[in-house]
CSV table of C-alpha atoms and ligand atoms in Angstrom, one decimal:
chain,number,residue,atom,x,y,z
A,1,MET,CA,-72.4,-110.6,-66.2
A,2,TYR,CA,-72.4,-107.1,-63.2
A,3,ARG,CA,-68.7,-105.7,-63.0
A,4,ILE,CA,-67.1,-104.6,-60.7
A,5,ASN,CA,-64.9,-100.8,-60.4
A,6,ASP,CA,-62.3,-100.7,-62.7
A,7,ASN,CA,-60.7,-98.7,-60.3
A,8,TYR,CA,-59.4,-101.8,-58.4
A,9,GLN,CA,-58.1,-102.8,-61.1
A,10,LYS,CA,-56.2,-99.6,-61.9
A,11,LEU,CA,-54.1,-100.1,-58.0
A,12,PRO,CA,-50.5,-102.1,-58.8
A,13,GLY,CA,-49.5,-105.4,-56.7
A,14,SER,CA,-50.3,-105.6,-52.4
A,15,TYR,CA,-50.8,-103.5,-50.1
A,16,LEU,CA,-47.8,-102.1,-48.9
A,17,PHE,CA,-47.6,-103.5,-45.9
A,18,SER,CA,-49.2,-107.0,-46.7
A,19,THR,CA,-46.2,-107.5,-49.8
A,20,ILE,CA,-43.5,-107.1,-46.6
A,21,ALA,CA,-45.7,-108.9,-44.9
A,22,LYS,CA,-45.4,-112.1,-47.8
A,23,LYS,CA,-41.5,-111.8,-48.1
A,24,VAL,CA,-41.2,-111.6,-44.2
A,25,SER,CA,-43.5,-114.8,-44.6
A,26,ALA,CA,-41.4,-116.5,-47.4
A,27,PHE,CA,-38.5,-116.2,-45.8
A,28,THR,CA,-39.1,-117.4,-42.6
A,29,ALA,CA,-40.4,-120.8,-44.7
A,30,GLU,CA,-37.2,-121.0,-46.1
A,31,ASN,CA,-35.3,-120.7,-43.3
A,32,PRO,CA,-36.7,-121.9,-40.1
A,33,ASP,CA,-33.7,-121.5,-37.7
A,34,LYS,CA,-33.3,-117.8,-37.9
A,35,THR,CA,-35.1,-115.2,-35.0
A,36,VAL,CA,-36.1,-112.4,-37.7
A,37,ILE,CA,-37.1,-108.8,-35.6
A,38,ARG,CA,-39.2,-107.2,-37.7
A,39,LEU,CA,-38.6,-103.4,-37.3
A,40,GLY,CA,-41.0,-102.8,-40.6
A,41,ILE,CA,-44.8,-102.4,-40.3
A,42,GLY,CA,-45.3,-99.7,-37.0
A,43,ASP,CA,-47.4,-101.8,-35.0
A,44,VAL,CA,-47.0,-101.5,-30.9
A,45,THR,CA,-45.0,-103.9,-29.1
A,46,GLN,CA,-46.7,-103.6,-25.3
A,47,PRO,CA,-49.8,-104.4,-23.5
A,48,LEU,CA,-52.0,-102.3,-22.9
A,49,THR,CA,-52.1,-99.9,-20.2
A,50,GLY,CA,-53.3,-100.4,-16.0
A,51,PRO,CA,-55.7,-97.1,-16.7
A,52,VAL,CA,-57.0,-98.6,-20.5
A,53,ILE,CA,-57.1,-102.5,-18.7
A,54,ASP,CA,-58.8,-101.7,-15.5
A,55,ALA,CA,-61.2,-99.6,-18.2
A,56,LEU,CA,-61.8,-102.2,-20.4
A,57,HIS,CA,-62.7,-105.1,-16.8
A,58,LYS,CA,-65.4,-102.4,-15.9
A,59,ALA,CA,-66.8,-101.5,-19.0
A,60,VAL,CA,-66.8,-106.3,-20.4
A,61,ASP,CA,-69.0,-106.4,-16.0
A,62,GLU,CA,-71.1,-103.9,-17.4
A,63,MET,CA,-71.6,-105.6,-20.7
A,64,ALA,CA,-72.7,-108.4,-18.4
A,65,ALA,CA,-75.9,-107.4,-16.2
A,66,GLY,CA,-78.8,-106.0,-18.1
A,67,GLU,CA,-79.5,-102.5,-16.2
A,68,THR,CA,-75.8,-101.4,-17.3
A,69,PHE,CA,-75.2,-103.5,-21.2
A,70,HIS,CA,-75.0,-101.0,-23.5
A,71,GLY,CA,-75.3,-101.9,-27.5
A,72,TYR,CA,-75.4,-99.9,-30.0
A,73,ALA,CA,-73.7,-96.8,-29.9
A,74,PRO,CA,-74.4,-93.4,-30.5
A,75,ASP,CA,-73.7,-92.5,-34.7
A,76,LEU,CA,-70.6,-90.2,-33.1
A,77,GLY,CA,-69.9,-92.3,-30.8
A,78,TYR,CA,-70.1,-92.2,-27.0
A,79,ALA,CA,-70.2,-87.9,-25.3
A,80,PHE,CA,-68.3,-88.8,-22.0
A,81,LEU,CA,-65.4,-89.9,-25.2
A,82,ARG,CA,-65.2,-87.0,-26.9
A,83,GLU,CA,-66.0,-84.3,-24.6
A,84,ALA,CA,-62.6,-86.3,-22.7
A,85,ILE,CA,-60.9,-85.4,-26.5
A,86,ALA,CA,-62.2,-82.1,-27.2
A,87,GLU,CA,-61.0,-81.4,-24.3
A,88,ASN,CA,-58.2,-83.1,-23.3
A,89,ASP,CA,-57.4,-82.7,-27.2
A,90,PHE,CA,-58.1,-79.6,-28.1
A,91,ARG,CA,-59.8,-76.5,-25.6
A,92,MET,CA,-56.6,-77.1,-23.7
A,93,ARG,CA,-54.1,-76.6,-26.2
A,94,GLY,CA,-55.6,-73.3,-27.0
A,95,CYS,CA,-58.6,-75.3,-29.9
A,96,GLY,CA,-61.5,-74.2,-29.8
A,97,ILE,CA,-62.7,-78.1,-31.1
A,98,SER,CA,-65.9,-79.3,-29.1
A,99,ALA,CA,-67.7,-82.9,-29.0
A,100,ASP,CA,-70.0,-82.2,-32.0
A,101,GLU,CA,-67.4,-81.7,-34.2
A,102,ILE,CA,-65.7,-85.5,-33.4
A,103,PHE,CA,-66.6,-88.6,-34.5
A,104,VAL,CA,-65.5,-91.4,-32.8
A,105,SER,CA,-64.5,-94.5,-35.5
A,106,ASP,CA,-62.7,-98.0,-35.2
A,107,GLY,CA,-59.0,-95.8,-36.2
A,108,ALA,CA,-57.1,-93.9,-38.4
A,109,LYS,CA,-56.3,-95.9,-41.5
A,110,CYS,CA,-60.5,-96.2,-41.9
A,111,ASP,CA,-61.1,-93.1,-41.8
A,112,SER,CA,-58.3,-91.4,-43.9
A,113,GLY,CA,-59.0,-93.9,-46.4
A,114,ASN,CA,-62.9,-92.5,-46.4
A,115,ILE,CA,-63.6,-89.3,-45.8
A,116,GLN,CA,-63.1,-88.7,-50.0
A,117,GLU,CA,-65.6,-90.0,-50.0
A,118,LEU,CA,-67.0,-86.5,-49.3
A,119,PHE,CA,-65.7,-85.1,-52.3
A,120,ALA,CA,-66.0,-85.1,-55.9
A,121,VAL,CA,-64.9,-87.7,-58.0
A,122,ASP,CA,-63.5,-85.3,-59.9
A,123,SER,CA,-61.0,-83.1,-57.1
A,124,ARG,CA,-57.7,-83.4,-57.9
A,125,ILE,CA,-55.8,-84.5,-55.0
A,126,ALA,CA,-52.0,-83.9,-53.6
A,127,VAL,CA,-49.7,-86.1,-51.1
A,128,CYS,CA,-46.2,-86.1,-49.7
A,129,ASP,CA,-44.2,-88.2,-51.6
A,130,PRO,CA,-43.1,-90.2,-49.7
A,131,VAL,CA,-46.6,-90.8,-48.3
A,132,TYR,CA,-48.6,-93.0,-45.8
A,133,PRO,CA,-50.0,-95.7,-49.3
A,134,VAL,CA,-53.4,-95.1,-48.3
A,135,TYR,CA,-53.8,-91.2,-48.6
A,136,VAL,CA,-53.5,-92.5,-53.0
A,137,ASP,CA,-55.2,-95.6,-53.2
A,138,SER,CA,-58.2,-95.2,-51.5
A,139,ASN,CA,-58.6,-92.3,-54.3
A,140,VAL,CA,-57.6,-94.9,-57.1
A,141,MET,CA,-59.9,-96.8,-56.0
A,142,ALA,CA,-62.6,-93.9,-55.9
A,143,GLY,CA,-61.4,-93.4,-60.1
A,144,ARG,CA,-59.4,-89.7,-58.7
A,145,THR,CA,-56.2,-90.7,-59.3
A,146,GLY,CA,-56.6,-91.2,-63.5
A,147,SER,CA,-53.7,-94.2,-65.1
A,148,TYR,CA,-50.9,-95.2,-63.2
A,149,ASP,CA,-47.3,-95.2,-64.9
A,150,PRO,CA,-45.2,-98.1,-63.8
A,151,ALA,CA,-41.8,-96.0,-64.8
A,152,SER,CA,-42.3,-92.7,-62.5
A,153,GLY,CA,-44.4,-94.7,-60.0
A,154,ARG,CA,-46.6,-91.8,-60.2
A,155,TRP,CA,-50.4,-91.4,-61.0
A,156,SER,CA,-51.4,-88.7,-64.1
A,157,ASP,CA,-53.9,-87.3,-61.7
A,158,VAL,CA,-51.9,-86.5,-58.3
A,159,ILE,CA,-50.4,-83.7,-57.1
A,160,TYR,CA,-47.0,-85.5,-55.8
A,161,MET,CA,-45.4,-82.8,-53.6
A,162,PRO,CA,-41.4,-84.3,-53.2
A,163,CYS,CA,-40.3,-84.2,-49.4
A,164,THR,CA,-36.2,-84.3,-49.6
A,165,GLU,CA,-33.9,-83.8,-48.2
A,166,GLY,CA,-33.5,-80.8,-49.3
A,167,ASN,CA,-36.4,-79.3,-47.9
A,168,GLY,CA,-36.0,-81.5,-44.9
A,169,PHE,CA,-38.5,-84.0,-44.9
A,170,VAL,CA,-41.5,-80.9,-45.2
A,171,ALA,CA,-43.0,-80.3,-48.7
A,172,GLU,CA,-43.1,-77.2,-50.2
A,173,LEU,CA,-47.0,-74.8,-51.9
A,174,PRO,CA,-48.2,-76.9,-54.7
A,175,SER,CA,-46.9,-75.1,-57.6
A,176,ARG,CA,-50.9,-76.3,-59.7
A,177,ARG,CA,-53.8,-75.9,-56.9
A,178,PRO,CA,-55.1,-78.9,-55.9
A,179,ASP,CA,-59.1,-79.5,-54.3
A,180,ILE,CA,-57.6,-81.3,-51.7
A,181,ILE,CA,-54.4,-81.8,-49.7
A,182,TYR,CA,-53.4,-84.5,-47.7
A,183,LEU,CA,-51.2,-84.1,-45.1
A,184,CYS,CA,-49.8,-86.3,-42.3
A,185,PHE,CA,-47.3,-84.8,-39.1
A,186,PRO,CA,-45.4,-85.8,-37.3
A,187,ASN,CA,-44.5,-88.1,-40.9
A,188,ASN,CA,-44.9,-90.7,-41.4
A,189,PRO,CA,-42.7,-92.4,-43.3
A,190,THR,CA,-40.0,-89.7,-43.7
A,191,GLY,CA,-40.2,-89.2,-39.0
A,192,ALA,CA,-40.1,-85.0,-39.9
A,193,ALA,CA,-41.9,-82.8,-38.1
A,194,ILE,CA,-43.7,-79.5,-39.0
A,195,LYS,CA,-43.2,-76.1,-37.6
A,196,LYS,CA,-46.6,-73.4,-36.7
A,197,GLU,CA,-45.5,-71.4,-38.6
A,198,GLN,CA,-44.5,-73.9,-42.0
A,199,LEU,CA,-48.9,-75.2,-40.7
A,200,GLN,CA,-49.8,-71.3,-40.7
A,201,LYS,CA,-48.3,-71.5,-44.1
A,202,TRP,CA,-50.5,-74.7,-45.2
A,203,VAL,CA,-53.8,-73.8,-44.0
A,204,ASP,CA,-53.6,-69.5,-45.1
A,205,TYR,CA,-52.7,-71.1,-48.4
A,206,ALA,CA,-56.0,-74.1,-48.4
A,207,ASN,CA,-58.5,-70.6,-47.0
A,208,LYS,CA,-57.2,-68.3,-50.5
A,209,GLU,CA,-57.2,-71.0,-52.7
A,210,GLY,CA,-59.8,-72.9,-51.3
A,211,CYS,CA,-58.5,-75.4,-51.3
A,212,VAL,CA,-59.4,-78.5,-47.4
A,213,ILE,CA,-56.7,-80.2,-45.6
A,214,ILE,CA,-56.8,-83.8,-44.6
A,215,TYR,CA,-54.7,-83.4,-41.9
A,216,ASP,CA,-53.6,-87.1,-40.5
A,217,ALA,CA,-51.8,-86.3,-36.7
A,218,ALA,CA,-52.1,-89.7,-35.3
A,219,TYR,CA,-48.7,-89.4,-34.4
A,220,GLU,CA,-48.8,-86.1,-32.4
A,221,ALA,CA,-48.0,-87.3,-29.0
A,222,TYR,CA,-45.2,-88.5,-29.8
A,223,ILE,CA,-43.4,-84.5,-30.9
A,224,SER,CA,-40.9,-83.5,-28.0
A,225,GLU,CA,-40.2,-80.1,-29.3
A,226,GLN,CA,-41.3,-76.9,-28.1
A,227,ASP,CA,-42.7,-75.2,-31.2
A,228,VAL,CA,-43.9,-78.1,-33.9
A,229,PRO,CA,-47.9,-78.1,-33.8
A,230,HIS,CA,-50.3,-80.4,-31.1
A,231,SER,CA,-53.1,-79.5,-33.9
A,232,ILE,CA,-53.5,-77.8,-37.0
A,233,TYR,CA,-56.7,-75.7,-35.0
A,234,GLU,CA,-53.2,-74.6,-33.4
A,235,CYS,CA,-53.5,-72.8,-37.0
A,236,GLU,CA,-55.1,-69.5,-37.3
A,237,GLY,CA,-58.2,-70.2,-39.6
A,238,ALA,CA,-57.8,-73.6,-39.7
A,239,LYS,CA,-61.6,-75.0,-38.5
A,240,ALA,CA,-62.8,-73.7,-42.0
A,241,CYS,CA,-60.5,-75.6,-44.0
A,242,ALA,CA,-59.4,-78.5,-42.1
A,243,ILE,CA,-59.5,-82.5,-40.8
A,244,GLU,CA,-57.9,-83.7,-38.7
A,245,ILE,CA,-57.7,-87.1,-38.4
A,246,ARG,CA,-55.9,-88.7,-34.9
A,247,SER,CA,-55.5,-92.7,-33.9
A,248,PHE,CA,-55.8,-94.8,-29.7
A,249,SER,CA,-52.9,-96.8,-32.2
A,250,LYS,CA,-49.5,-95.6,-32.0
A,251,ASN,CA,-49.1,-93.7,-28.6
A,252,ALA,CA,-51.6,-95.8,-26.2
A,253,GLY,CA,-50.5,-98.6,-28.3
A,254,PHE,CA,-54.2,-99.6,-29.5
A,255,THR,CA,-54.2,-101.9,-32.6
A,256,GLY,CA,-54.8,-104.9,-32.2
A,257,LEU,CA,-58.6,-102.8,-29.7
A,258,ARG,CA,-59.4,-100.1,-32.3
A,259,LEU,CA,-59.7,-96.6,-31.8
A,260,GLY,CA,-59.7,-93.1,-33.3
A,261,TYR,CA,-61.9,-90.1,-34.4
A,262,THR,CA,-61.2,-87.6,-37.3
A,263,VAL,CA,-62.8,-83.5,-36.2
A,264,VAL,CA,-64.8,-82.1,-38.7
A,265,PRO,CA,-65.5,-78.5,-38.0
A,266,LYS,CA,-67.9,-76.5,-38.2
A,267,GLU,CA,-66.8,-74.3,-40.4
A,268,LEU,CA,-66.0,-76.3,-43.2
A,269,THR,CA,-68.8,-75.9,-45.4
A,270,SER,CA,-68.8,-75.9,-49.5
A,271,GLY,CA,-71.8,-73.9,-51.7
A,272,GLY,CA,-73.8,-74.0,-48.2
A,273,ALA,CA,-72.6,-76.9,-47.4
A,274,SER,CA,-71.2,-78.7,-44.1
A,275,LEU,CA,-68.4,-81.1,-44.6
A,276,ARG,CA,-69.8,-82.1,-41.4
A,277,ASP,CA,-73.6,-82.8,-41.8
A,278,MET,CA,-72.3,-84.9,-44.0
A,279,TRP,CA,-69.5,-87.2,-42.2
A,280,ALA,CA,-72.4,-87.3,-40.1
A,281,ARG,CA,-74.6,-89.0,-42.6
A,282,ARG,CA,-71.9,-91.0,-43.4
A,283,HIS,CA,-71.8,-92.0,-39.9
A,284,GLY,CA,-74.8,-93.5,-39.3
A,285,THR,CA,-75.8,-95.3,-42.3
A,286,LYS,CA,-73.0,-97.1,-42.8
A,287,TYR,CA,-71.2,-97.3,-39.5
A,288,ASN,CA,-71.9,-98.9,-36.2
A,289,GLY,CA,-69.5,-97.1,-34.1
A,290,ALA,CA,-66.6,-98.6,-31.9
A,291,PRO,CA,-67.4,-100.9,-29.2
A,292,TYR,CA,-68.7,-99.5,-25.9
A,293,ILE,CA,-65.2,-101.8,-24.2
A,294,VAL,CA,-63.1,-99.8,-26.8
A,295,GLN,CA,-64.6,-95.7,-26.0
A,296,ARG,CA,-64.0,-97.1,-22.2
A,297,ALA,CA,-60.9,-96.9,-22.4
A,298,GLY,CA,-60.0,-94.9,-24.9
A,299,GLU,CA,-61.8,-92.0,-21.8
A,300,ALA,CA,-59.9,-94.1,-19.3
A,301,CYS,CA,-56.5,-92.0,-21.2
A,302,TYR,CA,-58.0,-88.7,-21.1
A,303,THR,CA,-57.4,-90.0,-17.0
A,304,PRO,CA,-54.7,-88.0,-15.2
A,305,GLU,CA,-52.6,-92.2,-14.4
A,306,GLY,CA,-54.0,-92.8,-18.1
A,307,LYS,CA,-52.0,-90.1,-18.8
A,308,GLU,CA,-49.2,-89.9,-17.3
A,309,SER,CA,-49.2,-93.7,-18.8
A,310,ILE,CA,-49.3,-93.0,-21.7
A,311,ARG,CA,-46.0,-90.4,-22.3
A,312,SER,CA,-44.1,-93.6,-19.6
A,313,LEU,CA,-45.6,-95.9,-23.2
A,314,VAL,CA,-44.2,-93.0,-25.9
A,315,ALA,CA,-41.2,-92.4,-23.8
A,316,TYR,CA,-40.2,-96.3,-24.4
A,317,TYR,CA,-40.3,-96.5,-27.9
A,318,MET,CA,-38.4,-92.9,-27.9
A,319,GLU,CA,-35.9,-94.6,-26.5
A,320,ASN,CA,-35.8,-97.0,-29.1
A,321,ALA,CA,-36.1,-94.5,-31.2
A,322,ARG,CA,-33.2,-93.0,-30.2
A,323,THR,CA,-31.0,-96.1,-29.7
A,324,ILE,CA,-32.0,-96.8,-33.6
A,325,ARG,CA,-31.0,-93.5,-34.9
A,326,ASP,CA,-27.5,-93.2,-32.6
A,327,GLY,CA,-26.3,-96.7,-33.0
A,328,LEU,CA,-27.1,-95.9,-37.0
A,329,LYS,CA,-25.2,-92.7,-37.5
A,330,GLU,CA,-22.8,-94.1,-35.0
A,331,MET,CA,-21.6,-96.7,-38.0
A,332,GLY,CA,-22.1,-93.9,-40.3
A,333,TYR,CA,-25.3,-94.4,-41.8
A,334,THR,CA,-26.9,-90.6,-42.8
A,335,VAL,CA,-30.1,-90.5,-40.4
A,336,TYR,CA,-34.2,-88.7,-40.3
A,337,GLY,CA,-36.5,-88.7,-37.6
A,338,GLY,CA,-36.8,-90.3,-34.5
A,339,VAL,CA,-37.1,-87.0,-32.6
A,340,ASN,CA,-40.8,-86.1,-32.8
A,341,SER,CA,-41.6,-89.1,-33.9
A,342,PRO,CA,-41.3,-93.2,-33.8
A,343,TYR,CA,-40.6,-93.7,-37.4
A,344,ILE,CA,-36.5,-93.4,-38.6
A,345,TRP,CA,-35.9,-92.7,-41.5
A,346,LEU,CA,-32.3,-93.5,-42.8
A,347,LYS,CA,-31.0,-93.7,-46.6
A,348,THR,CA,-29.3,-96.9,-47.8
A,349,ILE,CA,-26.0,-97.8,-48.2
A,350,ASP,CA,-23.1,-98.7,-51.5
A,351,GLY,CA,-26.4,-96.7,-53.7
A,352,MET,CA,-28.7,-99.5,-53.6
A,353,SER,CA,-32.3,-98.9,-53.7
A,354,SER,CA,-34.4,-99.5,-51.2
A,355,TRP,CA,-36.0,-102.9,-51.6
A,356,GLU,CA,-32.0,-104.8,-52.1
A,357,PHE,CA,-31.6,-102.8,-49.5
A,358,PHE,CA,-34.5,-105.4,-47.7
A,359,ASP,CA,-33.4,-107.5,-49.4
A,360,TYR,CA,-30.0,-106.6,-47.6
A,361,LEU,CA,-31.4,-106.7,-44.3
A,362,LEU,CA,-33.6,-109.4,-44.3
A,363,ASN,CA,-31.2,-111.8,-45.9
A,364,GLN,CA,-27.9,-110.3,-43.7
A,365,ALA,CA,-28.8,-109.9,-40.4
A,366,ASN,CA,-32.7,-111.0,-39.8
A,367,VAL,CA,-33.9,-107.9,-39.4
A,368,VAL,CA,-37.6,-106.5,-41.3
A,369,GLY,CA,-38.1,-102.3,-41.5
A,370,THR,CA,-40.3,-101.1,-44.9
A,371,PRO,CA,-38.8,-99.8,-48.5
A,372,GLY,CA,-38.6,-95.8,-48.6
A,373,SER,CA,-40.1,-96.6,-52.1
A,374,GLY,CA,-42.5,-98.3,-51.1
A,375,PHE,CA,-44.0,-94.8,-50.1
A,376,GLY,CA,-43.9,-93.5,-53.7
A,377,PRO,CA,-41.0,-92.1,-55.5
A,378,SER,CA,-39.6,-89.6,-53.7
A,379,GLY,CA,-38.9,-91.7,-51.3
A,380,GLU,CA,-36.3,-94.4,-54.0
A,381,GLY,CA,-32.5,-94.3,-52.2
A,382,PHE,CA,-34.1,-94.8,-48.3
A,383,PHE,CA,-35.7,-96.6,-46.1
A,384,ARG,CA,-38.5,-96.8,-42.9
A,385,LEU,CA,-37.2,-98.6,-39.4
A,386,THR,CA,-40.1,-98.6,-36.5
A,387,ALA,CA,-39.8,-98.1,-32.9
A,388,PHE,CA,-42.7,-99.7,-32.1
A,389,GLY,CA,-40.1,-102.7,-31.0
A,390,THR,CA,-39.3,-104.1,-27.7
A,391,HIS,CA,-35.9,-102.6,-26.1
A,392,GLU,CA,-33.9,-106.1,-26.3
A,393,ASN,CA,-34.9,-105.9,-30.8
A,394,SER,CA,-34.4,-102.4,-31.2
A,395,LYS,CA,-31.1,-103.3,-29.8
A,396,ALA,CA,-30.9,-106.7,-31.1
A,397,ALA,CA,-31.5,-105.3,-34.3
A,398,LEU,CA,-28.8,-102.7,-34.0
A,399,GLU,CA,-25.9,-104.9,-33.2
A,400,ARG,CA,-26.6,-107.3,-35.7
A,401,ILE,CA,-26.5,-104.5,-38.8
A,402,ALA,CA,-23.3,-103.7,-37.5
A,403,GLY,CA,-22.4,-106.9,-37.6
A,404,ILE,CA,-23.1,-107.3,-41.4
B,501,MLT,C1,-47.3,-97.6,-40.5
B,501,MLT,O1,-46.6,-98.9,-40.4
B,501,MLT,O2,-47.6,-97.3,-41.4
B,501,MLT,C2,-48.4,-97.6,-40.1
B,501,MLT,O3,-48.3,-99.1,-39.0
B,501,MLT,C3,-49.6,-98.3,-40.6
B,501,MLT,C4,-50.1,-97.5,-40.4
B,501,MLT,O4,-50.7,-97.5,-39.3
B,501,MLT,O5,-52.7,-98.6,-40.7
């Protein structure tokens, strides 16, 4: 009999957002008269912007004519998009990243799950706790995490870096040396941001200890404060130790269109091997690229009109963040995030666990959020609401919670 990858058997339960979706489906089946407001998964609700739609239409027309039709995309993505990214997301911020260090993909989730393939199976990973589940689960699948302890919710071979109220939800440097460090700022799920001098400490640590940082900057467009870096490459020495992952989902609303990219700088080497060349090899072998029309839509995000439309979109969601944050505070909740991030991280009330609070909000207010413990043991007693709803739903959710 063939054998399976036993590591999959070690994964506890289903993916967090699948579990939530199942619970909500069960609730709506039992309560067909109730309208549920979904502020759980960070999925956008506003339509694609005008410049993006125009670019899509134009690209579709190109695909309809023999002279302008496009087949397979180049391995790393189209140069027009990679150049626009290098210029706007990096050079304009003083980061010397070139187009051939940028790999276009169909999203940050896949890249953040796949990137671990570049590293030895016995590499030790360090993650923030709470953490976006993809980083841990993808390493479980690869057999890198040891055994799971259901009581503590922890894997034996993972270094957890607690993010708590005490440290402002920015982890301290690990006490044991990891090989791979996952960081996400602005943070999912806590909404915390990291200051440049704090991030520089991580870069210095990684360079000194010979670690690689996987830096997930999917939410960078939500940064509103001045001293918060948009890219890890704003820190000195980061090109020698960091990979950065970006998304078009949260800034430009591409969750249903799919587009992201990963930066693997040429300076990033281990034992003489170039990680950039390894990732290029992987792309060539396992991936045929994001669709031409979607890459044209991505390019449109960097035109002056495109940039303006993204600013409006982000402002729309940040108004929701303010509504939710201020409304909860007025009700007496302890609330974090929502300033440089579309996530609001609140403390549960009356000693409820995160899942008890999930049931409480779903049953009493018909509002869906995400239990903090689903992101890791240090998330217990917390709950995440997203600002990606509509204005109407965000306000209505607050009224419902106030009315419990
Ligand atoms: C989230 O809700 O944490 C995100 O939407 C998940 C994702 O981006 O994959």
